[in-house]
């Protein structure tokens, strides 16, 4: 049953908002040197069709992953209403191999090792491809990009810089999305506030803890706060770093303070947050499985009256719609559909150095995906035309709106989508082809679908709350750690350091070690891993002007 629930969540979240597998990753390569590949004259195609479509159809091969949305049985990935738009645009016979996202990395590594490359590679695992590109396997795309107005509408020069590798532009990245809601924060369940706090939203940490106590008193089996973990990566409190965020010191994070990059683990705010979670754990308000839950167990635990969840602003509306549409199904969570981000607290703990550290920042404008052209391709200009076809208005319309009279109708000059038809499994898989504009494209259609599913009142309740994370993100700027690479000096030890601090945090909260012993762990961390923050500081200072140009404000904190 859990697998069916998981698939339902992924399907509906993909259809309404951002594919979960497409999260940005904070180790993008940063370099602005230009490449030297000289494309053919046809690379300058603009508009929604090539300016001079070649008469001769050529065959191209392409390997990609499905972003968690497999092509349904009975649909040919090489011949369907969506990919045919791209083939017609570029005038190519495109032979597609579409791997399941879970198996893609392994298959891609085999292809790279064999040196038998397709003309085009699309992947969410860009590290090995960048390395292979630097060894000559893929071409630099800079001059293609410079002559392509179609791609420039969605991928800016700064985004290309963020995706560059050792001074070359091998990768065409995926956009996070122009309409992507910005920021992150804590969202609350309205039904629980109505039941246990008279419908009022608390404005202090103490106020939220008191509501959690009321929930627990009414339902001893409740888990008012829960989280999940990735033990292999040392990640803890995923989805549940609610109070850590309000202390400005979430686990597994770094921040810039007085011009230096430091791990949050060494901060007094982090220690105070650990003490609070120790109290919550002892009172039974914090899920005792917070350090062992995987995603599925955490998602199920949210049913047990979880009051607050930390998440990105881009996920809220998709979650609200998913919960509402589940009503009457085997996995009915419709009682969780009225959710909204909460505003800033009226007051923060005295230990918090500066309120700005409690704000979620803007994310990277690119997603950890990439398109590449093989250096062995006989037709690199046509391969670039395939990229333009993937970015075209015609494909975007087909994916997110469909056909007038079928997937939508026009009433009073306004398009009204048929959410049921657009969510049909034989259509929604096509979102994985939105590999340039990104999974946040088609927002107008998604908004209209969400209103249909939620109703105007519930839609407004959730949607209006997006202003809170957006305002805080605007003040905090772009997250530096989402747009810079992990320094070479830190790559080996960073995972080890995360596992170390996660173990110390969990042990302190669960009472396996005292807070005095925790303090010793902090000192041990500084001695063993303090150089990681120093490496980040060095990189930040060397690229400060560029980072400021990208909207990173914390370089001056």
Coordinates of C-alpha atoms in Angstrom, one line a residue:
X1 CA 0.0 0.0 0.0
X2 CA 2.8 2.4 0.8
X3 CA 4.2 2.2 -2.7
X4 CA 0.7 3.0 -4.2
X5 CA 0.5 6.0 -1.9
X6 CA 3.9 7.2 -2.8
X7 CA 3.2 6.9 -6.5
X8 CA -0.1 8.9 -6.0
X9 CA 1.8 11.6 -4.2
X10 CA 4.4 11.8 -6.9
X11 CA 1.9 11.8 -9.8
X12 CA -0.2 14.6 -8.3
X13 CA 2.6 16.7 -7.2
X14 CA 4.3 16.5 -10.6
X15 CA 1.1 17.5 -12.3
X16 CA 0.3 20.4 -10.0
X17 CA 3.8 21.8 -9.4
X18 CA 7.4 20.7 -9.2
X19 CA 8.6 17.2 -9.8
X20 CA 10.2 16.1 -6.5
X21 CA 13.2 14.5 -8.3
X22 CA 14.1 17.9 -9.8
X23 CA 15.3 19.6 -6.7
X24 CA 18.1 22.1 -7.1
X25 CA 21.5 20.9 -5.7
X26 CA 24.0 23.2 -4.1
X27 CA 27.2 22.3 -5.8
X28 CA 26.9 23.9 -9.2
X29 CA 30.1 24.6 -10.9
X30 CA 30.8 28.3 -11.3
X31 CA 32.9 29.8 -14.1
X32 CA 32.3 32.4 -16.7
X33 CA 35.0 31.7 -19.3
X34 CA 33.7 31.2 -22.8
X35 CA 34.1 28.1 -24.8
X36 CA 35.4 27.8 -28.3
X37 CA 33.1 25.4 -30.2
X38 CA 31.9 26.9 -33.5
X39 CA 28.4 25.8 -34.4
X40 CA 27.0 25.7 -37.8
X41 CA 25.0 28.7 -39.1
X42 CA 21.6 27.1 -38.3
X43 CA 22.3 27.4 -34.6
X44 CA 20.7 30.9 -34.7
X45 CA 17.1 29.7 -34.9
X46 CA 14.6 31.8 -33.1
X47 CA 10.9 31.9 -32.5
X48 CA 8.7 28.7 -32.4
X49 CA 10.1 27.2 -35.5
X50 CA 13.6 27.2 -37.0
X51 CA 14.3 30.2 -39.2
X52 CA 15.6 27.9 -42.0
X53 CA 14.4 24.3 -41.4
X54 CA 16.7 21.9 -43.1
X55 CA 14.9 19.9 -45.8
X56 CA 16.8 16.7 -45.1
X57 CA 15.5 14.6 -42.1
X58 CA 18.4 13.1 -40.1
X59 CA 18.4 10.5 -37.4
X60 CA 19.5 11.5 -33.9
X61 CA 19.7 9.4 -30.8
X62 CA 18.9 10.7 -27.3
X63 CA 19.1 9.2 -23.8
X64 CA 17.2 10.8 -20.9
X65 CA 15.5 10.0 -17.6
X66 CA 11.8 10.2 -16.8
X67 CA 11.9 12.4 -13.7
X68 CA 9.7 9.8 -11.9
X69 CA 7.0 10.0 -14.6
X70 CA 7.4 6.8 -16.8
X71 CA 5.9 6.7 -20.3
X72 CA 2.7 4.6 -19.9
X73 CA 2.4 1.2 -21.6
X74 CA 1.0 1.6 -25.1
X75 CA 2.6 4.9 -25.7
X76 CA 5.7 5.0 -27.9
X77 CA 8.3 7.4 -26.5
X78 CA 9.5 7.9 -30.1
X79 CA 6.1 8.6 -31.7
X80 CA 3.5 10.5 -29.7
X81 CA 1.8 13.9 -29.8
X82 CA 4.4 15.5 -27.6
X83 CA 7.8 14.3 -28.9
X84 CA 6.5 14.7 -32.4
X85 CA 6.4 18.4 -31.9
X86 CA 10.1 18.4 -31.2
X87 CA 10.9 16.1 -34.1
X88 CA 8.9 18.4 -36.5
X89 CA 10.6 21.5 -35.1
X90 CA 14.1 20.1 -35.7
X91 CA 13.2 18.0 -38.7
X92 CA 14.8 14.9 -37.2
X93 CA 14.0 11.2 -36.6
X94 CA 14.7 11.2 -32.9
X95 CA 15.3 7.7 -31.4
X96 CA 14.6 8.0 -27.7
X97 CA 15.8 5.9 -24.8
X98 CA 13.9 7.0 -21.6
X99 CA 15.3 5.4 -18.4
X100 CA 13.5 5.2 -15.1
X101 CA 15.0 7.8 -12.9
X102 CA 16.1 5.2 -10.3
X103 CA 18.1 3.2 -12.9
X104 CA 19.3 6.1 -15.0
X105 CA 22.6 6.9 -13.2
X106 CA 23.8 3.3 -13.5
X107 CA 22.9 3.1 -17.2
X108 CA 24.4 6.5 -17.9
X109 CA 27.7 5.4 -16.3
X110 CA 27.8 2.4 -18.5
X111 CA 27.3 4.6 -21.6
X112 CA 30.0 7.0 -20.6
X113 CA 32.4 4.1 -20.0
X114 CA 31.6 2.5 -23.3
X115 CA 32.3 5.7 -25.2
X116 CA 29.4 4.8 -27.4
X117 CA 27.5 8.0 -26.8
X118 CA 24.1 9.1 -28.2
X119 CA 23.9 12.4 -29.9
X120 CA 22.0 13.9 -26.9
X121 CA 22.2 13.1 -23.2
X122 CA 19.7 14.5 -20.7
X123 CA 20.4 13.7 -17.1
X124 CA 19.8 14.7 -13.5
X125 CA 23.2 13.3 -12.6
X126 CA 25.5 15.9 -14.2
X127 CA 28.7 15.4 -12.2
X128 CA 30.0 12.4 -14.2
X129 CA 28.8 13.9 -17.5
X130 CA 30.7 17.2 -16.7
X131 CA 33.8 15.1 -16.0
X132 CA 33.4 13.2 -19.3
X133 CA 32.8 16.5 -21.1
X134 CA 36.0 17.9 -19.8
X135 CA 37.8 14.9 -21.3
X136 CA 36.3 15.6 -24.7
X137 CA 33.1 13.6 -24.7
X138 CA 30.7 16.5 -25.1
X139 CA 30.9 19.9 -26.9
X140 CA 30.9 23.4 -25.5
X141 CA 27.5 25.0 -26.2
X142 CA 28.3 28.6 -25.5
X143 CA 28.1 29.9 -29.1
X144 CA 25.0 27.9 -29.8
X145 CA 23.4 29.5 -26.8
X146 CA 24.6 33.0 -27.8
X147 CA 22.7 32.7 -31.1
X148 CA 19.5 31.1 -29.8
X149 CA 16.8 33.6 -28.8
X150 CA 14.4 30.7 -28.1
X151 CA 16.7 29.3 -25.4
X152 CA 17.6 32.7 -24.0
X153 CA 14.0 33.4 -23.2
X154 CA 14.3 30.7 -20.5
X155 CA 18.0 30.4 -19.7
X156 CA 19.8 33.6 -18.9
X157 CA 23.5 34.2 -19.3
X158 CA 23.9 34.0 -15.5
X159 CA 22.2 30.7 -15.5
X160 CA 24.6 29.4 -18.1
X161 CA 27.5 30.7 -15.9
X162 CA 26.1 28.7 -12.9
X163 CA 26.0 25.6 -15.0
X164 CA 29.5 26.0 -16.5
X165 CA 32.3 23.6 -15.6
X166 CA 35.9 24.6 -15.5
X167 CA 35.3 27.5 -17.8
X168 CA 33.2 25.6 -20.4
X169 CA 29.5 25.5 -21.2
X170 CA 29.0 21.8 -21.8
X171 CA 25.6 21.8 -20.1
X172 CA 22.3 23.4 -21.0
X173 CA 20.6 23.6 -17.6
X174 CA 16.9 23.3 -16.7
X175 CA 15.3 26.5 -15.4
X176 CA 13.7 26.4 -11.9
X177 CA 10.9 28.4 -13.5
X178 CA 10.1 32.1 -13.9
X179 CA 6.9 31.7 -11.9
X180 CA 8.3 29.5 -9.2
X181 CA 7.2 30.7 -5.8
X182 CA 10.3 31.8 -3.9
X183 CA 11.5 31.0 -0.4
X184 CA 10.7 28.4 2.2
X185 CA 9.2 28.3 5.6
X186 CA 6.9 26.7 8.1
X187 CA 3.3 25.9 7.1
X188 CA 0.5 25.0 9.5
X189 CA -2.7 23.0 9.4
X190 CA -5.8 25.2 9.7
X191 CA -8.0 22.4 11.1
X192 CA -5.7 22.0 14.1
X193 CA -5.5 25.7 14.8
X194 CA -9.3 25.9 14.6
X195 CA -9.7 23.0 17.0
X196 CA -6.9 23.7 19.5
X197 CA -6.2 27.5 19.3
X198 CA -9.5 29.1 18.4
X199 CA -8.3 29.5 14.8
X200 CA -5.5 31.9 15.8
X201 CA -2.0 31.6 14.5
X202 CA 0.6 31.8 17.3
X203 CA 3.3 34.4 17.0
X204 CA 6.0 32.9 19.3
X205 CA 7.8 29.5 19.6
X206 CA 6.2 29.1 23.0
X207 CA 2.8 29.6 21.5
X208 CA 3.3 26.8 18.9
X209 CA 4.6 24.5 21.6
X210 CA 1.5 25.2 23.7
X211 CA -0.8 24.2 20.8
X212 CA 1.3 21.0 20.4
X213 CA 0.7 20.2 24.0
X214 CA -3.1 20.6 23.6
X215 CA -3.0 18.3 20.6
X216 CA -1.1 15.7 22.5
X217 CA -3.4 15.9 25.5
X218 CA -6.4 15.3 23.3
X219 CA -4.7 12.5 21.4
X220 CA -1.9 10.7 23.2
X221 CA -1.0 8.9 19.9
X222 CA -0.4 12.3 18.1
X223 CA 3.0 13.3 16.7
X224 CA 2.6 17.1 16.6
X225 CA 6.2 17.4 15.2
X226 CA 7.8 14.8 13.0
X227 CA 10.7 14.6 10.5
X228 CA 12.7 12.2 8.4
X229 CA 16.4 11.5 7.8
X230 CA 18.9 10.2 5.3
X231 CA 21.4 8.4 7.5
X232 CA 23.8 7.8 4.7
X233 CA 24.1 11.5 4.0
X234 CA 23.9 12.5 7.6
X235 CA 20.8 14.6 6.9
X236 CA 18.4 15.0 9.8
X237 CA 15.1 16.9 10.5
X238 CA 14.1 16.9 6.8
X239 CA 10.6 18.4 6.7
X240 CA 10.7 18.9 10.4
X241 CA 13.4 21.6 11.0
X242 CA 10.6 24.0 12.0
X243 CA 12.1 25.3 15.3
X244 CA 15.7 25.0 14.1
X245 CA 14.7 27.4 11.3
X246 CA 13.2 29.9 13.8
X247 CA 16.5 29.7 15.7
X248 CA 18.3 30.5 12.4
X249 CA 20.4 27.4 12.6
X250 CA 19.0 24.4 10.7
X251 CA 21.0 21.1 10.7
X252 CA 23.4 20.3 7.9
X253 CA 23.7 24.0 6.9
X254 CA 26.3 26.7 6.7
X255 CA 25.8 30.4 7.1
X256 CA 27.8 33.6 6.6
X257 CA 28.4 35.5 9.9
X258 CA 30.8 38.4 10.3
X259 CA 32.3 37.7 6.9
X260 CA 33.1 34.0 7.7
X261 CA 31.3 30.8 6.6
X262 CA 30.5 28.7 9.6
X263 CA 28.6 25.5 10.2
X264 CA 25.3 26.1 12.1
X265 CA 26.3 23.2 14.3
X266 CA 28.8 25.3 16.2
X267 CA 26.4 28.2 16.9
X268 CA 24.8 29.0 20.3
X269 CA 21.4 29.1 18.4
X270 CA 21.9 25.5 17.4
X271 CA 22.6 24.5 20.9
X272 CA 19.5 26.2 22.2
X273 CA 17.4 24.5 19.5
X274 CA 18.8 21.2 20.5
X275 CA 17.8 21.8 24.1
X276 CA 14.2 22.7 22.9
X277 CA 14.0 19.5 20.9
X278 CA 15.3 17.5 23.9
X279 CA 12.3 18.9 25.8
X280 CA 9.9 18.2 23.0
X281 CA 11.2 14.6 22.7
X282 CA 10.8 14.0 26.5
X283 CA 7.2 15.4 26.4
X284 CA 6.3 13.1 23.4
X285 CA 5.7 16.1 21.2
X286 CA 8.5 15.2 18.8
X287 CA 8.1 11.9 17.0
X288 CA 10.5 9.4 18.6
X289 CA 11.3 8.1 15.2
X290 CA 12.4 11.5 13.8
X291 CA 16.0 10.2 13.2
X292 CA 15.0 6.9 11.6
X293 CA 11.9 7.7 9.5
X294 CA 12.3 7.5 5.8
X295 CA 10.2 9.7 3.5
X296 CA 7.3 7.2 3.5
X297 CA 7.1 6.7 7.2
X298 CA 7.3 10.5 7.7
X299 CA 4.6 11.2 5.2
X300 CA 2.3 8.7 7.0
X301 CA 3.2 10.2 10.4
X302 CA 2.0 13.6 9.3
X303 CA -1.5 12.1 9.6
X304 CA -1.1 11.9 13.3
X305 CA -2.0 15.6 13.9
X306 CA 1.4 17.1 12.8
X307 CA 0.9 20.8 13.3
X308 CA 3.8 22.3 11.4
X309 CA 6.0 21.3 8.4
X310 CA 9.0 23.0 6.9
X311 CA 9.0 23.1 3.1
X312 CA 9.7 25.1 0.0
X313 CA 7.1 27.6 -1.1
X314 CA 6.9 25.9 -4.5
X315 CA 5.4 22.8 -2.9
X316 CA 2.5 24.2 -0.9
X317 CA -0.2 24.5 -3.6
X318 CA 0.7 21.1 -5.0
X319 CA 0.4 19.5 -1.5
X320 CA -2.9 21.2 -0.8
X321 CA -4.4 20.0 -4.1
X322 CA -3.0 16.5 -3.6
X323 CA -4.6 16.2 -0.2
X324 CA -8.0 17.5 -1.4
X325 CA -8.2 15.3 -4.4
X326 CA -7.4 12.2 -2.3
X327 CA -10.8 12.5 -0.6
X328 CA -12.6 9.1 -0.7
X329 CA -9.5 7.2 -1.9
X330 CA -7.5 4.5 -0.1
X331 CA -5.0 7.2 0.8
X332 CA -7.4 9.9 1.9
X333 CA -5.6 12.8 3.5
X334 CA -8.1 15.5 2.6
X335 CA -8.2 16.6 6.2
X336 CA -4.6 18.0 5.6
X337 CA -5.7 20.1 2.6
X338 CA -6.1 23.4 4.4
X339 CA -2.5 24.5 4.9
X340 CA -0.8 27.9 4.8
X341 CA 2.6 29.4 5.5
X342 CA 2.8 31.3 8.7
X343 CA 4.2 34.9 9.0
X344 CA 7.3 36.0 10.8
X345 CA 7.2 35.5 14.6
X346 CA 6.4 38.6 16.7
X347 CA 9.5 37.8 18.7
X348 CA 12.5 35.4 18.4
X349 CA 14.6 33.7 21.1
X350 CA 17.1 36.1 22.6
X351 CA 20.0 33.8 21.5
X352 CA 19.2 34.5 17.8
X353 CA 22.0 36.8 16.5
X354 CA 19.9 38.3 13.7
X355 CA 16.4 37.7 12.5
X356 CA 17.6 37.5 8.8
X357 CA 19.1 34.1 9.6
X358 CA 15.6 32.7 10.2
X359 CA 14.5 33.5 6.7
X360 CA 14.4 31.0 3.8
X361 CA 16.4 32.3 0.9
X362 CA 15.7 32.4 -2.8
X363 CA 16.6 29.2 -4.5
X364 CA 18.9 28.6 -7.5
X365 CA 17.4 29.7 -10.8
X366 CA 18.6 26.4 -12.3
X367 CA 17.7 22.8 -11.5
X368 CA 20.2 20.0 -11.2
X369 CA 19.4 18.7 -14.7
X370 CA 21.3 19.1 -17.9
X371 CA 21.3 18.6 -21.7
X372 CA 24.5 17.7 -23.5
X373 CA 25.5 17.2 -27.1
X374 CA 28.1 14.4 -27.9
X375 CA 31.3 15.5 -29.5
X376 CA 30.8 12.5 -31.8
X377 CA 27.5 13.7 -33.1
X378 CA 27.5 14.3 -36.9
X379 CA 24.7 16.8 -36.5
X380 CA 25.3 19.0 -33.5
X381 CA 23.3 21.9 -35.1
X382 CA 20.2 19.6 -35.3
X383 CA 20.8 18.4 -31.8
X384 CA 20.6 22.1 -30.7
X385 CA 17.4 22.4 -32.7
X386 CA 16.0 19.6 -30.6
X387 CA 16.8 21.7 -27.5
X388 CA 14.9 24.6 -29.0
X389 CA 12.0 22.3 -29.8
X390 CA 11.9 21.2 -26.2
X391 CA 11.8 24.8 -25.1
X392 CA 9.1 25.8 -27.7
X393 CA 5.7 27.3 -27.0
X394 CA 4.0 24.6 -29.0
X395 CA 5.4 21.8 -26.7
X396 CA 4.7 23.8 -23.6
X397 CA 1.0 24.3 -24.7
X398 CA 0.6 20.6 -25.5
X399 CA 2.0 19.6 -22.1
X400 CA 0.2 22.0 -19.8
X401 CA -3.0 22.9 -21.8
X402 CA -3.6 20.3 -24.4
X403 CA -6.1 21.0 -27.2
X404 CA -9.0 23.4 -27.2
X405 CA -12.3 21.6 -27.0
X406 CA -10.6 18.5 -25.4
X407 CA -8.4 19.4 -22.4
X408 CA -9.6 23.0 -22.1
X409 CA -12.4 25.2 -23.3
X410 CA -12.6 29.0 -23.7
X411 CA -15.2 30.9 -21.8
X412 CA -15.5 34.7 -21.9
X413 CA -12.0 34.9 -23.4
X414 CA -10.5 32.8 -20.6
X415 CA -9.2 29.2 -20.9
X416 CA -10.8 26.7 -18.5
X417 CA -8.7 23.5 -18.2
X418 CA -10.3 20.1 -17.6
X419 CA -8.1 19.0 -14.6
X420 CA -9.3 15.4 -14.9
X421 CA -8.1 15.1 -18.5
X422 CA -4.9 16.9 -17.9
X423 CA -4.2 14.5 -15.0
X424 CA -4.9 11.5 -17.1
X425 CA -1.9 9.1 -16.9
X426 CA -1.7 9.1 -20.7
X427 CA -0.9 12.8 -20.6
X428 CA 0.8 13.8 -17.4
X429 CA 4.0 11.8 -18.1
X430 CA 4.8 14.4 -20.7
X431 CA 5.9 16.8 -18.0
X432 CA 9.3 15.1 -18.0
X433 CA 9.8 16.6 -21.5
X434 CA 9.7 20.1 -19.9
X435 CA 13.5 19.8 -19.5
X436 CA 14.4 23.4 -20.3
X437 CA 11.6 25.5 -19.1
X438 CA 11.5 23.4 -16.0
X439 CA 8.8 21.6 -14.0
X440 CA 7.4 24.9 -12.7
X441 CA 6.3 25.9 -16.2
X442 CA 2.6 26.0 -17.1
X443 CA 1.7 27.8 -13.9
X444 CA -1.4 29.5 -15.4
X445 CA -2.9 26.1 -16.2
X446 CA -1.8 24.7 -12.8
X447 CA -3.4 27.6 -10.9
X448 CA -6.7 27.0 -12.8
X449 CA -6.6 23.3 -12.0
X450 CA -5.8 24.0 -8.3
X451 CA -8.8 26.3 -8.1
X452 CA -11.0 23.6 -9.5
X453 CA -9.7 21.0 -7.0
X454 CA -9.6 23.2 -3.9
X455 CA -12.4 25.6 -4.5
X456 CA -11.7 29.4 -4.5
X457 CA -11.8 29.8 -0.7
X458 CA -9.3 27.1 0.2
X459 CA -7.2 28.1 -2.8
X460 CA -7.0 31.7 -1.6
X461 CA -6.2 30.5 2.0
X462 CA -3.1 28.6 0.9
X463 CA -2.1 30.8 -2.1
X464 CA -2.3 34.1 -0.1
X465 CA 0.2 32.7 2.4
X466 CA 2.9 32.4 -0.3
X467 CA 3.6 36.1 0.3
X468 CA 5.3 35.3 3.7
X469 CA 8.1 33.2 2.4
X470 CA 8.4 35.4 -0.7
X471 CA 8.9 38.5 1.4
X472 CA 11.5 36.9 3.6
X473 CA 13.3 35.4 0.5
X474 CA 13.4 38.8 -1.1
X475 CA 15.1 40.2 2.0
X476 CA 17.5 37.4 2.4
X477 CA 18.5 37.1 -1.3
X478 CA 19.7 34.0 -3.3
X479 CA 21.0 31.1 -1.2
X480 CA 24.8 31.1 -1.9
X481 CA 25.1 27.4 -1.2
X482 CA 22.6 26.6 -3.9
X483 CA 24.7 28.3 -6.6
X484 CA 28.3 27.5 -5.7
X485 CA 30.2 24.2 -5.8
X486 CA 31.5 22.4 -2.8
X487 CA 35.1 23.5 -2.6
X488 CA 37.5 20.7 -3.7
X489 CA 39.2 20.8 -0.2
X490 CA 35.8 19.9 1.4
X491 CA 34.3 17.4 -0.9
X492 CA 35.8 14.3 0.8
X493 CA 35.1 15.3 4.4
X494 CA 31.7 17.1 4.0
X495 CA 29.6 13.9 4.1
X496 CA 31.6 12.6 7.0
X497 CA 31.1 15.9 8.9
X498 CA 27.3 15.8 8.3
X499 CA 27.2 12.3 9.7
X500 CA 29.2 13.4 12.7
X501 CA 27.0 16.4 13.6
X502 CA 23.8 14.4 12.9
X503 CA 24.8 11.7 15.4
X504 CA 25.7 14.2 18.1
X505 CA 22.5 16.1 17.6
X506 CA 20.3 13.0 17.7
X507 CA 22.2 11.6 20.8
X508 CA 21.7 14.9 22.7
X509 CA 18.0 15.2 21.9
X510 CA 17.3 11.6 22.8
X511 CA 19.4 11.8 26.0
X512 CA 22.2 9.4 25.0
X513 CA 24.6 12.2 25.8
X514 CA 24.4 15.2 28.1
X515 CA 24.5 18.8 26.8
X516 CA 28.0 19.0 28.3
X517 CA 29.1 16.1 26.2
X518 CA 27.4 17.7 23.2
X519 CA 29.5 20.8 23.8
X520 CA 32.6 18.6 23.5
X521 CA 31.3 17.2 20.3
X522 CA 31.0 20.8 18.9
X523 CA 34.6 21.4 19.8
X524 CA 35.7 18.2 18.2
X525 CA 33.8 19.2 15.1
X526 CA 35.6 22.5 15.0
X527 CA 38.9 20.8 15.2
X528 CA 38.2 18.1 12.6
X529 CA 36.0 20.0 10.1
X530 CA 36.4 23.7 10.7
X531 CA 38.5 23.9 7.5
X532 CA 35.3 23.3 5.5
X533 CA 33.9 26.6 6.5
X534 CA 37.3 28.2 5.7
X535 CA 37.2 26.7 2.2
X536 CA 33.8 28.1 1.6
X537 CA 34.9 31.5 2.9
X538 CA 37.9 31.5 0.5
X539 CA 35.6 30.7 -2.4
X540 CA 33.1 33.3 -1.4
X541 CA 35.7 36.0 -1.2
X542 CA 37.3 35.1 -4.5
X543 CA 33.9 35.2 -6.3
X544 CA 32.2 37.9 -4.3
X545 CA 31.5 40.3 -7.2
X546 CA 30.0 37.5 -9.3
X547 CA 27.9 36.3 -6.5
X548 CA 26.6 39.8 -5.8
X549 CA 25.6 40.0 -9.4
X550 CA 23.6 36.8 -9.0
X551 CA 21.6 38.3 -6.1
X552 CA 23.5 36.6 -3.3
X553 CA 23.2 39.1 -0.4
X554 CA 24.8 37.0 2.3
X555 CA 28.3 37.6 0.9
X556 CA 28.1 40.9 2.8
X557 CA 26.7 39.5 6.1

